[in-house]
Amino acid sequence: MIESDIKAKLSFSDGTPDIDLPIYKGTVGPDVIDIRKLYGQTGKFTYDSGFLSTASCNSKITYIDGDKGELLYRGYPIEDLANNCDFLEVCYLLLNGELPNAGQKQGFEELVMHHTMVHEQMQFFLRGFRRDAHPMSVLTGLVGAMAAFYHDEIDYSDEKAREVAQIRLIAKMPTLVAMAYKYSVGQPFIYPDNKLSYTANFMRMMFATPCEEYKVNPVLVRALDRIFTLHADHEQNASTSTVRLCGSSGTNPFAAISAGIACLWGPAHGGANEACLQMLNDIQANGGVDKIHEFIAQVKDKNSSVRLMGFGHRVYKNFDPRAKLMRETCYEVLEELGLQDDPLFKLAMTLEKIALEDDYFVSRKLYPNVDFYSGIVQRALGIPTEMFTCIFALARTVGWIAQWEEMITDPEYKIGRPRQLYVGETSRKVPNISVRK
Ligand code: ACO
């Protein structure tokens, strides 16, 4: 971190002396005011619930400029990566800081693809779940259980042990997601085929059965691979911050990633693509395109809690750059499958057009986010709605683990411990039960 010559001066009206706070400059993006010594010097905390103005760490992995609609992984624009690299190259980049050369790419692919199998016992653990359990709850459990299955390397201060955990997570996540799916539909698990690419192997584990040959469709594989790339990291979002906070206690990385998956499940975060498709299905079931205006009126009504799912973002106050790429992929996939006239897709496009012209959304800078289109693509690929967030979790695992690694190796690394503004009762005595109201 480079310290700026400029200092922030904080003044108080209660007689507390002014203090100067250091300011740091990033390579790009807003400067940050260092408040770490604030409590020691003034006895006061800062208040920022929701982290609206607080940088919780310094990071070299991902940069977002929400106003410009820019997303960079290790300095590379997401558009360049999505058009020129596959997901495993992006994984390598996020983990190592640089794109792999041809030899490194081959070595990394071999490494990952040789770790795709999970312990055979995992399926018996999985069979303990009800078949109708939400796959995100199953995935949270399975990944958390990896801490029990792979407890051999418990010294994560050792670089090699961390690397093994990272590769295991990236390699086994597709297998676990596919197992959770197969279990929910009552089909046999399909073992990985390491001759295939990472994404083609995942699609085969999801959709093949032992009775028929599974043909890999390169257009669909490319689409899913792009979904993975677009979701691979997104700096300090809720689930990544969860992984960092959970991991900051020194806990097992599989446990920390499991916490991230639990966080991702929420509809305001990774659950949005599922919620978005449900919203489209509901509108369709209640009259379709003719009812859009009624639905938009409901969204704009402050007394209703209805939101236009797939619109808006905490950071992007412009088009989500991932949404543009996903929109492109959406057209490609629907054309490949001959689904251009799909009524749900037409409904989504009409909804998008109306919202982009409506002053409510324009004035609040609410643009479609990646989830608005990724649900439509996934549905076309044959992925059921309740699996959408699992696909997101699979893709984000590399981002989570890269951020965890960065935190563990940061010389300033400390256990995360936010403070609070206490507004509850002051100290009081416990009354006898007979006199309590
Ligand atoms: N539909 C209708 N109104 C919205 C929406 C929406 N999707 N999003 C925000 N608004 C409105 C709010 O009501 C608020 O209006 P007001 O100023 O009149 O009170 C204003 O826009 C600002 O909204 P906030 O909730 O303060 O914005 P915040 O940054 O906290 O929320 C969030 C971001 C949670 C993503 C929100 O836009 C949302 O709920 N969107 C729908 C869910 C979604 O698509 N999530 C996916 C996020 S991307 C991802 O995880 C990959």
mmCIF file of C-alpha atoms and ligand atoms in Angstrom, residues 231 267-270 272 299 302 306-314 317 322 360-361 364 366 369-371 392, ligand 1:
data_model
loop_
_atom_site.group_PDB
_atom_site.id
_atom_site.type_symbol
_atom_site.label_atom_id
_atom_site.label_comp_id
_atom_site.label_asym_id
_atom_site.label_seq_id
_atom_site.Cartn_x
_atom_site.Cartn_y
_atom_site.Cartn_z
ATOM 1 C CA HIS A 231 -18.684 -15.833 -11.913
ATOM 2 C CA PRO A 267 -31.676 -14.316 -2.933
ATOM 3 C CA ALA A 268 -29.914 -10.944 -2.676
ATOM 4 C CA HIS A 269 -26.675 -12.644 -3.762
ATOM 5 C CA GLY A 270 -26.200 -15.910 -5.673
ATOM 6 C CA ALA A 272 -30.836 -14.107 -7.584
ATOM 7 C CA VAL A 299 -42.059 -3.355 -8.201
ATOM 8 C CA LYS A 302 -42.984 1.282 -2.031
ATOM 9 C CA VAL A 306 -41.506 -7.035 -4.860
ATOM 10 C CA ARG A 307 -38.182 -6.406 -6.599
ATOM 11 C CA LEU A 308 -37.248 -6.836 -10.202
ATOM 12 C CA MET A 309 -34.880 -9.747 -9.716
ATOM 13 C CA GLY A 310 -31.752 -9.656 -11.860
ATOM 14 C CA PHE A 311 -31.731 -5.872 -11.778
ATOM 15 C CA GLY A 312 -29.563 -3.654 -9.613
ATOM 16 C CA HIS A 313 -26.213 -4.197 -7.984
ATOM 17 C CA ARG A 314 -24.482 -2.802 -4.921
ATOM 18 C CA LYS A 317 -24.283 1.624 -11.177
ATOM 19 C CA ARG A 322 -20.803 -9.709 -17.192
ATOM 20 C CA TYR A 360 -37.730 4.443 -11.753
ATOM 21 C CA PHE A 361 -34.879 2.150 -12.842
ATOM 22 C CA ARG A 364 -31.710 4.671 -9.529
ATOM 23 C CA LEU A 366 -30.656 -0.106 -11.882
ATOM 24 C CA ASN A 369 -26.991 -7.855 -13.683
ATOM 25 C CA VAL A 370 -25.441 -11.121 -14.832
ATOM 26 C CA ASP A 371 -28.185 -13.129 -13.152
ATOM 27 C CA PHE A 392 -22.474 -20.185 -9.289
HETATM 28 N N1 ACO B 1 -36.067 -3.776 -8.068
HETATM 29 C C1 ACO B 1 -36.693 -2.656 -7.652
HETATM 30 N N2 ACO B 1 -36.103 -1.678 -6.946
HETATM 31 C C2 ACO B 1 -34.812 -1.848 -6.638
HETATM 32 C C3 ACO B 1 -34.081 -2.999 -7.030
HETATM 33 C C4 ACO B 1 -34.755 -3.977 -7.784
HETATM 34 N N3 ACO B 1 -34.125 -5.078 -8.203
HETATM 35 N N4 ACO B 1 -32.812 -2.898 -6.589
HETATM 36 C C5 ACO B 1 -32.735 -1.731 -5.920
HETATM 37 N N5 ACO B 1 -33.943 -1.100 -5.960
HETATM 38 C C6 ACO B 1 -34.249 0.234 -5.429
HETATM 39 C C7 ACO B 1 -34.433 0.215 -3.911
HETATM 40 O O1 ACO B 1 -35.788 -0.002 -3.560
HETATM 41 C C8 ACO B 1 -33.941 1.600 -3.559
HETATM 42 O O2 ACO B 1 -34.959 2.511 -3.887
HETATM 43 P P1 ACO B 1 -35.181 3.834 -2.956
HETATM 44 O O3 ACO B 1 -33.917 4.641 -3.115
HETATM 45 O O4 ACO B 1 -36.391 4.486 -3.528
HETATM 46 O O5 ACO B 1 -35.381 3.323 -1.561
HETATM 47 C C9 ACO B 1 -32.809 1.850 -4.536
HETATM 48 O O6 ACO B 1 -33.132 1.059 -5.686
HETATM 49 C C10 ACO B 1 -31.436 1.444 -3.993
HETATM 50 O O7 ACO B 1 -31.514 0.084 -3.596
HETATM 51 P P2 ACO B 1 -30.677 -0.601 -2.424
HETATM 52 O O8 ACO B 1 -31.449 -1.770 -1.910
HETATM 53 O O9 ACO B 1 -30.239 0.450 -1.440
HETATM 54 O O10 ACO B 1 -29.408 -1.073 -3.203
HETATM 55 P P3 ACO B 1 -28.381 -2.105 -2.684
HETATM 56 O O11 ACO B 1 -27.095 -1.722 -3.259
HETATM 57 O O12 ACO B 1 -28.432 -2.270 -1.194
HETATM 58 O O13 ACO B 1 -28.937 -3.463 -3.293
HETATM 59 C C11 ACO B 1 -29.182 -5.428 -4.564
HETATM 60 C C12 ACO B 1 -28.317 -4.192 -4.287
HETATM 61 C C13 ACO B 1 -29.372 -6.246 -3.261
HETATM 62 C C14 ACO B 1 -28.471 -6.314 -5.570
HETATM 63 C C15 ACO B 1 -30.562 -4.975 -5.104
HETATM 64 O O14 ACO B 1 -30.406 -4.201 -6.280
HETATM 65 C C16 ACO B 1 -31.512 -6.146 -5.370
HETATM 66 O O15 ACO B 1 -32.170 -6.621 -4.437
HETATM 67 N N6 ACO B 1 -31.584 -6.628 -6.639
HETATM 68 C C17 ACO B 1 -32.378 -7.779 -6.972
HETATM 69 C C18 ACO B 1 -31.627 -9.039 -6.569
HETATM 70 C C19 ACO B 1 -30.477 -9.343 -7.508
HETATM 71 O O16 ACO B 1 -30.642 -9.320 -8.729
HETATM 72 N N7 ACO B 1 -29.319 -9.687 -6.923
HETATM 73 C C20 ACO B 1 -28.153 -10.091 -7.711
HETATM 74 C C21 ACO B 1 -26.971 -9.298 -7.343
HETATM 75 S S1 ACO B 1 -25.683 -9.688 -8.450
HETATM 76 C C22 ACO B 1 -25.003 -11.108 -7.851
HETATM 77 O O17 ACO B 1 -25.089 -11.502 -6.721
HETATM 78 C C23 ACO B 1 -24.210 -11.890 -8.868
#
